[in-house]
Coordinates of C-alpha atoms in Angstrom, one line a residue:
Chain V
X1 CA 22.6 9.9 -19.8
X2 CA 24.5 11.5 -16.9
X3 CA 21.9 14.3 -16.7
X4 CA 18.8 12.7 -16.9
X5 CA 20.0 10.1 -14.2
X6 CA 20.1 13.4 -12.2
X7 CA 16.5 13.9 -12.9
X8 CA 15.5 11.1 -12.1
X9 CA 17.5 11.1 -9.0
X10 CA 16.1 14.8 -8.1
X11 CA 12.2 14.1 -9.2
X12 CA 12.8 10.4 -7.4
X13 CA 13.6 11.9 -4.0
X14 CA 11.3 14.5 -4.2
X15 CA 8.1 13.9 -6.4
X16 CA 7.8 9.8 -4.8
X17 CA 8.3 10.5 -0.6
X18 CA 6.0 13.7 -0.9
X19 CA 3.6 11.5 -2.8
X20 CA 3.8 8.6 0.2
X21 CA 3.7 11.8 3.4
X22 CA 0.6 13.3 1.1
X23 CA -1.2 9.6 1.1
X24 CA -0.8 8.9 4.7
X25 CA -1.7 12.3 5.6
X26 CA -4.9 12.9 3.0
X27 CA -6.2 9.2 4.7
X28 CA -5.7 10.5 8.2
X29 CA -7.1 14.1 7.7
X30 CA -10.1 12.8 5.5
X31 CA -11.1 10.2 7.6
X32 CA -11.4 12.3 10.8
X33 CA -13.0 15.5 8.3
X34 CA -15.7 15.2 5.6
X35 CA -14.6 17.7 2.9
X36 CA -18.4 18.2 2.8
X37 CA -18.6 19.8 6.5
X38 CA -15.4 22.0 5.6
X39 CA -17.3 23.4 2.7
X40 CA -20.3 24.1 4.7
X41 CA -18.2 25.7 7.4
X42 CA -16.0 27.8 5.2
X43 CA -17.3 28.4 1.3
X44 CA -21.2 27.4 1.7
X45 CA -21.5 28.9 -1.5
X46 CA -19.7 27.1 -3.9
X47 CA -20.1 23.8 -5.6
X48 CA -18.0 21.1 -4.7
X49 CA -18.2 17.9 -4.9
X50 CA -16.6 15.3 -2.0
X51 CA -14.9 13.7 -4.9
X52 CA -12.9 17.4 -5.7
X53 CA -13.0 18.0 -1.8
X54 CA -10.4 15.0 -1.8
X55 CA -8.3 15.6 -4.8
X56 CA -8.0 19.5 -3.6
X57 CA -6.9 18.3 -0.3
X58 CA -4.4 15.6 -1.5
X59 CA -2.7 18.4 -3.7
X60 CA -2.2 20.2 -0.9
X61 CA -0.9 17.8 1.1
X62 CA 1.4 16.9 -2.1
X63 CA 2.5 20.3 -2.8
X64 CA 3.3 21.0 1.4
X65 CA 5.6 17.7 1.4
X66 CA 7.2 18.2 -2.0
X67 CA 8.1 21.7 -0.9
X68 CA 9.8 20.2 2.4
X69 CA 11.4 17.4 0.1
X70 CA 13.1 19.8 -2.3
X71 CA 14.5 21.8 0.7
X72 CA 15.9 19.2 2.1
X73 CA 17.7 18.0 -1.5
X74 CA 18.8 21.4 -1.7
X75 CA 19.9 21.3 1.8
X76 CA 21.9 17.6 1.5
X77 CA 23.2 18.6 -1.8
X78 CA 24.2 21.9 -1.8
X79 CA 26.0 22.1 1.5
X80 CA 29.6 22.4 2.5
X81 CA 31.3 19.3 2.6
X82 CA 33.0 18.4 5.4
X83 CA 36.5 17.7 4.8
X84 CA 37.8 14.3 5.3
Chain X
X1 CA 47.6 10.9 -9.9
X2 CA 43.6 11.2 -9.8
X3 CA 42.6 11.7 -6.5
X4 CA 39.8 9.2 -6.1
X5 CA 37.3 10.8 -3.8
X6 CA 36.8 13.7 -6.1
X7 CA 36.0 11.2 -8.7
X8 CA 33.3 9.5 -6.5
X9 CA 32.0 13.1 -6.5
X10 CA 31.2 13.6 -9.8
X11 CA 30.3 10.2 -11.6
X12 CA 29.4 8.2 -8.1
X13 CA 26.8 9.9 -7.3
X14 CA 24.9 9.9 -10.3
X15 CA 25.5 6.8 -12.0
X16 CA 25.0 6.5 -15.5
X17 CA 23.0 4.0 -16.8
X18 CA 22.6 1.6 -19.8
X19 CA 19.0 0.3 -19.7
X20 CA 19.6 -3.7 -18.3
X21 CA 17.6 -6.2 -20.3
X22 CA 17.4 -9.0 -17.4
X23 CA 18.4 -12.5 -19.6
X24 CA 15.7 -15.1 -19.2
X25 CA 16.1 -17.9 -17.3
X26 CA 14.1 -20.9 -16.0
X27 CA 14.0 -22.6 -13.0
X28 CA 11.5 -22.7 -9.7
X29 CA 12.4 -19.8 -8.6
X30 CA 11.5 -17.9 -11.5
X31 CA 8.8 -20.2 -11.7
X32 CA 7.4 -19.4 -8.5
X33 CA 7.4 -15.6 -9.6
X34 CA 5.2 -16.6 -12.3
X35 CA 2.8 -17.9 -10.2
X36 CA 3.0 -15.1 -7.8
X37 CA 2.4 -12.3 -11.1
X38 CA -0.4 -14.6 -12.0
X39 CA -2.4 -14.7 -8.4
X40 CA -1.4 -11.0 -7.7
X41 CA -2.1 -9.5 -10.7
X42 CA -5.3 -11.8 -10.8
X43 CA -6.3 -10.4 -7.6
X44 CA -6.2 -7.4 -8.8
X45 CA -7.8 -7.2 -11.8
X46 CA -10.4 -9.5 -10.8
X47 CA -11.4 -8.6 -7.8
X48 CA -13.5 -5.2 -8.9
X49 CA -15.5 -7.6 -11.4
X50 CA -16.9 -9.3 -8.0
X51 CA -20.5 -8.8 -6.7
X52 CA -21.7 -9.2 -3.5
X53 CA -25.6 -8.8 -2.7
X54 CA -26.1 -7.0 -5.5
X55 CA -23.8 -4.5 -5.1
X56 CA -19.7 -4.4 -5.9
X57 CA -17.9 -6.8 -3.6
X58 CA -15.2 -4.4 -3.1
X59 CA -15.7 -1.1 -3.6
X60 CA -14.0 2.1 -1.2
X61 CA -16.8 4.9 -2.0
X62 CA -15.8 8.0 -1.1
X63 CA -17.9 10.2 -2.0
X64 CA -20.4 8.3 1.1
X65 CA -17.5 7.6 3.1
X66 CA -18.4 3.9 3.0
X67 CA -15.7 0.9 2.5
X68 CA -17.6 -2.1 0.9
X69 CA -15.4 -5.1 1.4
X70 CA -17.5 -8.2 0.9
X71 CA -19.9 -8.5 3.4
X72 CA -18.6 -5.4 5.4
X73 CA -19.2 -1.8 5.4
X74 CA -16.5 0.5 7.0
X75 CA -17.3 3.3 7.9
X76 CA -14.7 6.8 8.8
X77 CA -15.4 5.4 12.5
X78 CA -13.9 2.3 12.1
X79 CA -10.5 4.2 11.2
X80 CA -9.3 1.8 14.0
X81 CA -9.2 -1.0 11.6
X82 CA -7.1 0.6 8.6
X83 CA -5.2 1.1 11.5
X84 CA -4.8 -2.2 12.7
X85 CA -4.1 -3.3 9.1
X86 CA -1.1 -1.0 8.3
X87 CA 0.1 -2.7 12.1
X88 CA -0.4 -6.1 10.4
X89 CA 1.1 -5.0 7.1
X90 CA 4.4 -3.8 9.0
X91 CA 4.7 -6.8 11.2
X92 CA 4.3 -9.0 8.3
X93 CA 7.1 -6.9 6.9
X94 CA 9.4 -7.4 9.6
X95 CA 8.6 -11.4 10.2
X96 CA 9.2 -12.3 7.0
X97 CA 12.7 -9.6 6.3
X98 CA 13.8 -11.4 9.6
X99 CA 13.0 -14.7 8.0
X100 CA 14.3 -14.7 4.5
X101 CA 15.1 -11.5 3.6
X102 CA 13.8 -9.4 1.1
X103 CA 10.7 -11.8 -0.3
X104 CA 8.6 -9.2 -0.7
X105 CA 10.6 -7.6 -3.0
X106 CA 11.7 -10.9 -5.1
X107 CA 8.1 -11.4 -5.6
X108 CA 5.1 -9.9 -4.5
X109 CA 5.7 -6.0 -4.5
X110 CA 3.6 -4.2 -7.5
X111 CA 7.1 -3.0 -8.7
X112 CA 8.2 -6.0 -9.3
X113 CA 5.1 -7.5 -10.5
X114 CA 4.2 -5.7 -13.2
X115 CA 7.8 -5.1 -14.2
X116 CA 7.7 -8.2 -15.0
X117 CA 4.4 -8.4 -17.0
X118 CA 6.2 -5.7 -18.8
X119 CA 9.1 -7.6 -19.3
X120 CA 7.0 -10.2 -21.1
X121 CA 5.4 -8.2 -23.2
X122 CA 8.7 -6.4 -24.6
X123 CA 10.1 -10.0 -25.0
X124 CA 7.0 -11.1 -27.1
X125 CA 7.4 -7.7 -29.4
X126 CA 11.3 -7.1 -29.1
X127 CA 12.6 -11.0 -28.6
X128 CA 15.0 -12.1 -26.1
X129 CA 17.5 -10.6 -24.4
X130 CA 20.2 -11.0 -27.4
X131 CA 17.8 -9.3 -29.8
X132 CA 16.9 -6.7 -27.6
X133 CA 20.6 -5.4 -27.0
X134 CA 21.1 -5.6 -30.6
X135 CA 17.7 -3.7 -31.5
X136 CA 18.6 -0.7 -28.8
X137 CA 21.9 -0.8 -30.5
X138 CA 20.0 -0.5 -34.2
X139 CA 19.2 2.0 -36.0
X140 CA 15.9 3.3 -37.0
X141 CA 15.0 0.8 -39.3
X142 CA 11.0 -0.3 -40.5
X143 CA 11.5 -3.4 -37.9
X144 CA 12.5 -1.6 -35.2
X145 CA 10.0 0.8 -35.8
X146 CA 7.3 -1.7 -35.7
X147 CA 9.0 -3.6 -32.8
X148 CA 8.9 -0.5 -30.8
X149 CA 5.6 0.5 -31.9
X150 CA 3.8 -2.6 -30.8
X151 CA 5.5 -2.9 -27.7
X152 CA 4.6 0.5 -26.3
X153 CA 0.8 -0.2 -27.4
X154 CA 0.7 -2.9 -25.5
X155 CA 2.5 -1.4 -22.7
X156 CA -0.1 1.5 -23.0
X157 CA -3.3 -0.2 -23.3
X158 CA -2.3 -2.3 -20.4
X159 CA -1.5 0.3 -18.2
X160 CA -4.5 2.1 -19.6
X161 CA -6.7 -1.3 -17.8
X162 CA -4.6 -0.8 -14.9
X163 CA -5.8 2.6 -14.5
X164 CA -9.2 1.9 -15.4
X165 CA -9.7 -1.2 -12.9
X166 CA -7.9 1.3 -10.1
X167 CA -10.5 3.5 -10.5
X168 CA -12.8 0.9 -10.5
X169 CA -12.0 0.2 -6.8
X170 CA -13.5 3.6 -6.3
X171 CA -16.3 4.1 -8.8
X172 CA -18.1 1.0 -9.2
X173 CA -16.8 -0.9 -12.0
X174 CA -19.9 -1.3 -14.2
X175 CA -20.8 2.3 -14.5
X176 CA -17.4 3.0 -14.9
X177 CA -17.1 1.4 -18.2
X178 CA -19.9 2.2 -19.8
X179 CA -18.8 6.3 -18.8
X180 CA -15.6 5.1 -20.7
X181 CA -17.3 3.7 -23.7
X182 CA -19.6 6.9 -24.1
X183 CA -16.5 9.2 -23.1
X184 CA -19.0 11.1 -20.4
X185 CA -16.8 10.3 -17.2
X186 CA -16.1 13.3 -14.5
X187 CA -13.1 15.4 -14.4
X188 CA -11.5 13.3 -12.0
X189 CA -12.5 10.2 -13.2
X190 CA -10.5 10.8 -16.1
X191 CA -7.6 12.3 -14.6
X192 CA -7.1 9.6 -11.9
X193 CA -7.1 7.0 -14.9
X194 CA -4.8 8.3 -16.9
X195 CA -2.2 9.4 -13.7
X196 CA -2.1 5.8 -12.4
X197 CA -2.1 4.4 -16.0
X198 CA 1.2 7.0 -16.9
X199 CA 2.7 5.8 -13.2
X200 CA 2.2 2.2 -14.4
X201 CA 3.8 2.9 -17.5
X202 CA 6.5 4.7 -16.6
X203 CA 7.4 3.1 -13.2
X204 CA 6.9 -0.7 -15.3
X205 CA 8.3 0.3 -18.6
X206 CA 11.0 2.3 -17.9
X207 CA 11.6 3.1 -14.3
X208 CA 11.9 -0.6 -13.3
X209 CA 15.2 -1.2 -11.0
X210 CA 15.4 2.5 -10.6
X211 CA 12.4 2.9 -8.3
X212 CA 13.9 0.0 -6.1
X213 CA 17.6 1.2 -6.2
X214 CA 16.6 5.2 -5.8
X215 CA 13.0 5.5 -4.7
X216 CA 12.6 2.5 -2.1
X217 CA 12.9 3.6 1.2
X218 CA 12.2 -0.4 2.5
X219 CA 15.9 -1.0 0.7
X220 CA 17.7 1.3 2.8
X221 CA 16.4 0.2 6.2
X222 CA 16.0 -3.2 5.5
X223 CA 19.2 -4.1 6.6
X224 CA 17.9 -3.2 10.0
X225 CA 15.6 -6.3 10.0
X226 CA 18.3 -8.9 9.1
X227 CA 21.1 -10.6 10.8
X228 CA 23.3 -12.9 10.6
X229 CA 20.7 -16.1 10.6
X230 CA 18.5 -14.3 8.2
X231 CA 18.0 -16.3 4.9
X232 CA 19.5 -14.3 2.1
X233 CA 21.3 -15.1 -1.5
X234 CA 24.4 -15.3 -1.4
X235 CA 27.4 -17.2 -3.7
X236 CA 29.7 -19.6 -2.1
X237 CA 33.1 -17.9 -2.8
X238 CA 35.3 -21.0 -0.7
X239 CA 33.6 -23.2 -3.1
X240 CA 33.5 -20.9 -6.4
X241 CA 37.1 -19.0 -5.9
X242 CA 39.3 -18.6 -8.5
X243 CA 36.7 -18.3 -11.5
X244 CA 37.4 -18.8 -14.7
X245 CA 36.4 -20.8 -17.3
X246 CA 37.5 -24.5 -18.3
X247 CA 36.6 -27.0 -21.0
X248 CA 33.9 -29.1 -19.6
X249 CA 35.6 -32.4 -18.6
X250 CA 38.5 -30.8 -17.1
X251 CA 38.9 -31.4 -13.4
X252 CA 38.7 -27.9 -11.9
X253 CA 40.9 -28.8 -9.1
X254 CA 43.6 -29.9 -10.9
X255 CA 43.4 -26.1 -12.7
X256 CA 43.5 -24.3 -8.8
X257 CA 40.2 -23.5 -10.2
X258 CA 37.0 -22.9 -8.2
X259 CA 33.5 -24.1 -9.2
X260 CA 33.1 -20.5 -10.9
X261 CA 32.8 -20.8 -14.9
X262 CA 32.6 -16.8 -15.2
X263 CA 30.0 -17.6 -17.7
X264 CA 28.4 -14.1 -16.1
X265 CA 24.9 -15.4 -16.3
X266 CA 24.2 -14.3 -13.0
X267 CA 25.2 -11.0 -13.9
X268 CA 22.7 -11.4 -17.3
X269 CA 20.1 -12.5 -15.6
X270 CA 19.9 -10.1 -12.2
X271 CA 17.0 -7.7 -13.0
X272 CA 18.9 -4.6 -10.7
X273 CA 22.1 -5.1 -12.6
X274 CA 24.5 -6.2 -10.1
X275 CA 27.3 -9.1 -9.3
X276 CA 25.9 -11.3 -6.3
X277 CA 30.0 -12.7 -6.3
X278 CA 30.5 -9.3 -4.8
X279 CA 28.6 -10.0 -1.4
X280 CA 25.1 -8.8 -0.6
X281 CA 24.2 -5.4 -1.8
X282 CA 21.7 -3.4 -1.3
X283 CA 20.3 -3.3 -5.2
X284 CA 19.4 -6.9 -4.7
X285 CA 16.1 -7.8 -4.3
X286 CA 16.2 -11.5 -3.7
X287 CA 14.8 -12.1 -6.7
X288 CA 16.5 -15.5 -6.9
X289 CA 16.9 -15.4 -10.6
X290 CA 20.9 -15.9 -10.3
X291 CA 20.7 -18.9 -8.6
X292 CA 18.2 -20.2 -11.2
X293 CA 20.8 -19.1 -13.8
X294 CA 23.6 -20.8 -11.7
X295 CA 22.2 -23.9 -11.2
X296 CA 21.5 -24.5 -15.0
X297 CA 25.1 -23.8 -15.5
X298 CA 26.1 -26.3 -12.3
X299 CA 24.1 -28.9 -14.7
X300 CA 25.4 -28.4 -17.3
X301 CA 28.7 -28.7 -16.0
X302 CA 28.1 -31.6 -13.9
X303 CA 28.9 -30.1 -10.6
X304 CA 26.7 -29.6 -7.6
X305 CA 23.9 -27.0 -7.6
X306 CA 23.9 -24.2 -5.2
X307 CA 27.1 -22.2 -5.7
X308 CA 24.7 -19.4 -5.7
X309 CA 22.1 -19.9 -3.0
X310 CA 19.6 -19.4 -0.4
X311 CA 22.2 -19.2 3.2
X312 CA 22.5 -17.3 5.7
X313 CA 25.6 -15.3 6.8
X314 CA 26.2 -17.9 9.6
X315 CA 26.5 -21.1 7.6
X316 CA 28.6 -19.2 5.1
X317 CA 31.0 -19.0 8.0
X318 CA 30.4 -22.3 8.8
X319 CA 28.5 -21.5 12.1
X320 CA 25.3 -23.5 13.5
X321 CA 22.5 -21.3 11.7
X322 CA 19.2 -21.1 13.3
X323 CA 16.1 -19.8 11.8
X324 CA 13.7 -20.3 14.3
X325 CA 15.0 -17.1 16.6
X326 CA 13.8 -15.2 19.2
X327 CA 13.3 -12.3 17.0
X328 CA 11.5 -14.5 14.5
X329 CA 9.3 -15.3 17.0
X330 CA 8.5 -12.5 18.6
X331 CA 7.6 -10.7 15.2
X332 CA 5.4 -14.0 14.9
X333 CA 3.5 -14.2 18.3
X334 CA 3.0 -10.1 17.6
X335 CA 1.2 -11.1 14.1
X336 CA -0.7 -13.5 15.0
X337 CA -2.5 -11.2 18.4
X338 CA -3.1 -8.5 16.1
X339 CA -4.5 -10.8 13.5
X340 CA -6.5 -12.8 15.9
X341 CA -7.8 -9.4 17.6
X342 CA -8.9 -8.0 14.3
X343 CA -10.8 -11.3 13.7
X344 CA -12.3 -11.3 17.0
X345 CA -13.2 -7.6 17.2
X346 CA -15.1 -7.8 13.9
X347 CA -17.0 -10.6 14.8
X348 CA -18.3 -9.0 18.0
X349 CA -18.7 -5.6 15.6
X350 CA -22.1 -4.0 16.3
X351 CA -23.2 -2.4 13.4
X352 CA -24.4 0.2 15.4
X353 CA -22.9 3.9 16.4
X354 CA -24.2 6.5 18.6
X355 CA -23.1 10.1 19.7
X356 CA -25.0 11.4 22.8
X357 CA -24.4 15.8 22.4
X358 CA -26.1 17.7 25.2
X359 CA -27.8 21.0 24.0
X360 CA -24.9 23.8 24.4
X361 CA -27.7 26.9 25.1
X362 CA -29.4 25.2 28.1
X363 CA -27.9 23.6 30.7
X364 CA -31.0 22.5 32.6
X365 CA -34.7 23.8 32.8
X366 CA -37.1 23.1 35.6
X367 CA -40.3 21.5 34.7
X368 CA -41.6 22.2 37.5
X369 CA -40.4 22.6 41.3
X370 CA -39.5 18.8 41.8
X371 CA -38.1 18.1 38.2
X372 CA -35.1 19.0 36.0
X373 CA -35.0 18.4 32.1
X374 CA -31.9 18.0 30.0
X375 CA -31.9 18.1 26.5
X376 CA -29.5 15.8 24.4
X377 CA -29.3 15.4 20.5
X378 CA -28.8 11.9 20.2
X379 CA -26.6 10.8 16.9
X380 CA -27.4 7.5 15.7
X381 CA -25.4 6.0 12.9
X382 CA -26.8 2.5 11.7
X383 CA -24.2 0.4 10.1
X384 CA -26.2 -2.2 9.0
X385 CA -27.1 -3.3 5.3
X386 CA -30.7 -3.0 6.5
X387 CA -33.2 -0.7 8.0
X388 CA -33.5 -0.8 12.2
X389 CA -36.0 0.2 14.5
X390 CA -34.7 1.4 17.8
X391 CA -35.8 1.6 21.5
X392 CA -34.1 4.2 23.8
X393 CA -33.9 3.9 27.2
X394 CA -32.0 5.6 30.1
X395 CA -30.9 4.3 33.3
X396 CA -28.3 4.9 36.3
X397 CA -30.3 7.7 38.1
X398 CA -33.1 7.5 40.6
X399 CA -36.4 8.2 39.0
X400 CA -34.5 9.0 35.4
X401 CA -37.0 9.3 32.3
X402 CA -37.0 9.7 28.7
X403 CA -39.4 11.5 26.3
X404 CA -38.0 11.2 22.6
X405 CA -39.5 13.8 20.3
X406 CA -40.6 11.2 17.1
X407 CA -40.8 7.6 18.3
X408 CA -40.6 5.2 16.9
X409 CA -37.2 6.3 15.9
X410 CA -36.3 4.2 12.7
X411 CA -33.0 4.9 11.0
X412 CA -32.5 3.1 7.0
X413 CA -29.7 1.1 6.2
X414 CA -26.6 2.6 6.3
X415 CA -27.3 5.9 7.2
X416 CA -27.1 8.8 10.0
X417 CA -30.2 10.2 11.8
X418 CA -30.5 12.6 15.1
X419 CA -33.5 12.1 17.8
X420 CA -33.7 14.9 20.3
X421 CA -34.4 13.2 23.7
X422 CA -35.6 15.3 27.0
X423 CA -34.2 13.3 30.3
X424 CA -36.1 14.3 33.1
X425 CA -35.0 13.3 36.6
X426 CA -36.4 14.0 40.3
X427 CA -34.2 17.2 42.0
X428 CA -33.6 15.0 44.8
X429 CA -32.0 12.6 42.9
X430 CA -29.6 15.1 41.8
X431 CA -26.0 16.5 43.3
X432 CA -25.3 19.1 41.1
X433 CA -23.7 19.1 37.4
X434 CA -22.3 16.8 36.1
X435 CA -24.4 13.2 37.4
X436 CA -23.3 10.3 34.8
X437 CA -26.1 8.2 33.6
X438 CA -26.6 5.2 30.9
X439 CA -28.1 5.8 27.2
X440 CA -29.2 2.9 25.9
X441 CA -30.1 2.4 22.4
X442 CA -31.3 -1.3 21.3
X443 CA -33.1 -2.5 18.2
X444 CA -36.5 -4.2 18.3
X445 CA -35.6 -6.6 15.6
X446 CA -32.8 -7.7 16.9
X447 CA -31.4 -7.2 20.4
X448 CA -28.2 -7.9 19.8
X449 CA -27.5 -4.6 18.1
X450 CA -27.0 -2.3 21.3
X451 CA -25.1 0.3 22.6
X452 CA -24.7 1.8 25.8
X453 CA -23.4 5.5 26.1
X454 CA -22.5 7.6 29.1
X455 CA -23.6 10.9 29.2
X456 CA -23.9 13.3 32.0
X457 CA -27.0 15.0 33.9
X458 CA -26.6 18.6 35.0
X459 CA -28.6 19.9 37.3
X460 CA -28.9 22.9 39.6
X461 CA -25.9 23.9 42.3
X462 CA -27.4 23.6 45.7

């Protein structure tokens, strides 16, 4: 029980804010940049679709603010204590 | 002896944790959370079943960039208004924390209201709270095996039509179900269903308090918004203190008891687990069901209702409590501007957009000694559910004139099209780069739909 509270403790500070930062900041980027004039601009020769444009993007944005969040879990966690 | 702090370290914080099955209760406050997991869960699921002009009444489509929402379009430009609305959401927020606490948790956030649709359904398959202790207690018998079983279909085939009808906020609705009853829907179709059907699922079924007490950052800085006028639940420990329990005609008083039975149905009943007796805590999300549970007790036992209750921290203490404050207010008059100027702004909204880009190569050419051209691709982006005409005129120089390469320029209904327009103006007109002048793009049908756009003349250095 003990261990998988920890999971969910770990995967609930981690998986859930970087999922919240990665909304905002898909909403933001996408609404200012249409995937489609990125893929003109930078792979005119490939396939894809708004629709994948978006989920590629929002993975990004996932992966970039799940990195931050489990560096700073490792950060709170793992460092020394101060005595008190 | 044990020291104590290293024990906090190791089991505090990661507490362990026996599932909670929340005991029913009855009363208007639970009632009242019906009604609000009827409406919002109504709203919902209903709304992508609408249609509106022959088209879905909501419906964000991103793969045109276009938000349907009734009888507007929004378009990336109007970013503003998303804007505007997350402003509105977070005000609300604030008013309402500032006014009674934590009612958006108690009743209207999605975690709460389809935890408890989920609740329901493991009730109708796995009985009452009694029976379900008993059955996680049981071993793996045929009933609990079919108990089980049932409950987790209908926990997956509901979460399966919340996933669907999510989607169907971004695909339209129709299509989207018969892709799903001939199995041809797209990659991400598919994969958005199922992701939002295993977060309902697991964030409903199993998840439930968790997601408030360890996810929710609203829960830790909500505390910021209250103070000590702000409505919040709290148990009446002058009146309750010492608890215990008594036979029912006994006079309470004569026992130096308090008004507390200890029955612990508050405890039962509290969906986050905790002991409102113990003060306001940050697991409780004013979900009201221990004072429904209280006061069923209270009758029972013939004494006053409201040992648990709606109070603030100053009449606890006895203190005049106001809840018309100026914080209350201020978060009010703040609302209510943004809300009006959304209102007003959207009824002024031209559904008309236009980007005036002069040609990069050339700065100017000279048509001939006495007159200097500019070139200027001219954007136009028309909003409007139905096709426009327009008529583009320039004004704010001397002598300014305007040849537009395909007149009459006509742009469909929600849609983008670029003009190229040659501005000619005398030389004498002109003081070198840089001369502002007025674009003006109007539609024959209707005059109402114009915009005016400044954009600058160059012409030659003296």
């Amino acid at each position: 029980m003990r261990a998988s509270s920890r999971w969910l403790r770990i995967l609930g500070g981690t998986l859930w804010p970087s999922f919240l930062a990665a909304t905002a900041a898909c909403v933001v980027f996408f609404v200012n940049i249409d995937p489609e004039t990125l893929r003109m601009q930078t792979l005119p020769a490939w396939e894809i679709g708004r629709g994948t444009g978006y989920a590629i993007g929002f993975f990004m944005f996932w992966a970039v603010a799940l990195l931050s969040s489990m560096l700073t879990l490792v950060l709170i966690d793992g460092g020394p204590r101060s005595q008190s | 002896m044990k020291d104590p702090k290293s024990d906090a370290n190791d089991v505090g914080m990661y507490i362990s944790r026996e599932k909670i099955h929340p005991r029913e209760v009855d009363g208007p406050f639970q009632r009242l959370r019906y009604l609000a997991v009827f409406v919002l869960l109504g709203i919902y699921y209903g709304i992508p079943w609408l249609q509106w002009d022959g088209r879905q009444a909501v419906l964000f489509d991103l793969p045109s960039r276009q938000f349907h929402i009734f009888a507007l379009t929004f378009w990336p430009q109007d970013f503003v208004y998303l804007a505007l609305l997350l402003i509105v959401a977070a005000l609300s927020l604030f008013f309402f924390t500032a006014l009674a606490g934590r009612l958006w948790c108690g009743y209207a956030c999605p975690q709460t209201v389809w935890t408890e649709a989920f609740i329901w359904m493991e009730r109708i398959t796995e009985g009452n709270r009694q029976k379900r202790l008993k059955l996680d207690k049981s071993p793996w018998t045929r009933e609990k095996l079919l108990r089980r079983g049932s409950k987790h279909l209908l926990w997956i085939v509901f979460a399966l039509f919340t996933g669907f009808t999510f989607v169907g906020y971004f695909t339209p609705i129709l299509e989207l179900g018969q892709g799903l009853m001939q199995l041809s829907l797209g990659f991400w179709e598919w994969f958005w269903l199922l992701f939002y059907s295993l977060a309902t699922w697991g964030n409903a079924g199993f998840l439930r308090e968790q997601v408030c007490i360890y996810m929710c950052p609203y829960a830790r800085f909500q505390s910021a918004m209250f103070d000590r006028n702000t409505l919040i639940i709290s148990y009446d420990e002058e009146r309750g203190e010492p608890r215990g329990g008594r036979a029912r005609r006994v006079d309470p008083k004569a026992q130096g008891l308090g008004d507390c039975i200890d029955c612990n149905l508050c405890v039962q009943a509290c969906p986050t687990g905790i002991d409102i007796r113990e003060g306001l805590q940050y697991e409780c999300i004013a979900c009201a069901a221990c004072i429904d549970a209280c006061n069923g007790v209270m009758d029972k036992m013939e004494y006053p209702r409201g040992l648990i209750r709606y109070s603030t921290e100053n009449a606890m203490a006895g203190k005049p409590a106001r809840i018309l404050r100026p914080r209350v207010l201020a978060y009010g008059v703040l609302l209510l501007a943004v809300l009006s100027g959304i209102t007003y702004s959207l009824t002024q909204r031209i559904p008309l957009s236009v980007e005036v880009l002069a040609d990069r190569n050339v700065v100017y050419r000279e048509v001939d000694w006495e007159t200097i051209e500019n070139v200027y691709t001219v954007r136009i982006l028309n909003k409007d559910r139905e096709a426009h005409t327009y008529e583009i005129s320039v004004d704010g120089l001397p002598g300014i004139e305007a040849l537009v390469s395909d007149e009459p320029v006509r742009v469909s209904a929600a849609s983008t099209d670029s003009v190229v327009v040659r501005v000619r103006v005398p030389r004498s007109a002109l003081d070198g780069p840089g001369n502002p002048f007025q674009l003006t793009l109007q539609s024959t049908a209707d005059p109402a739909v114009k915009t005016v756009n400044t954009a600058r003349f160059n012409g030659p250095r003296e």
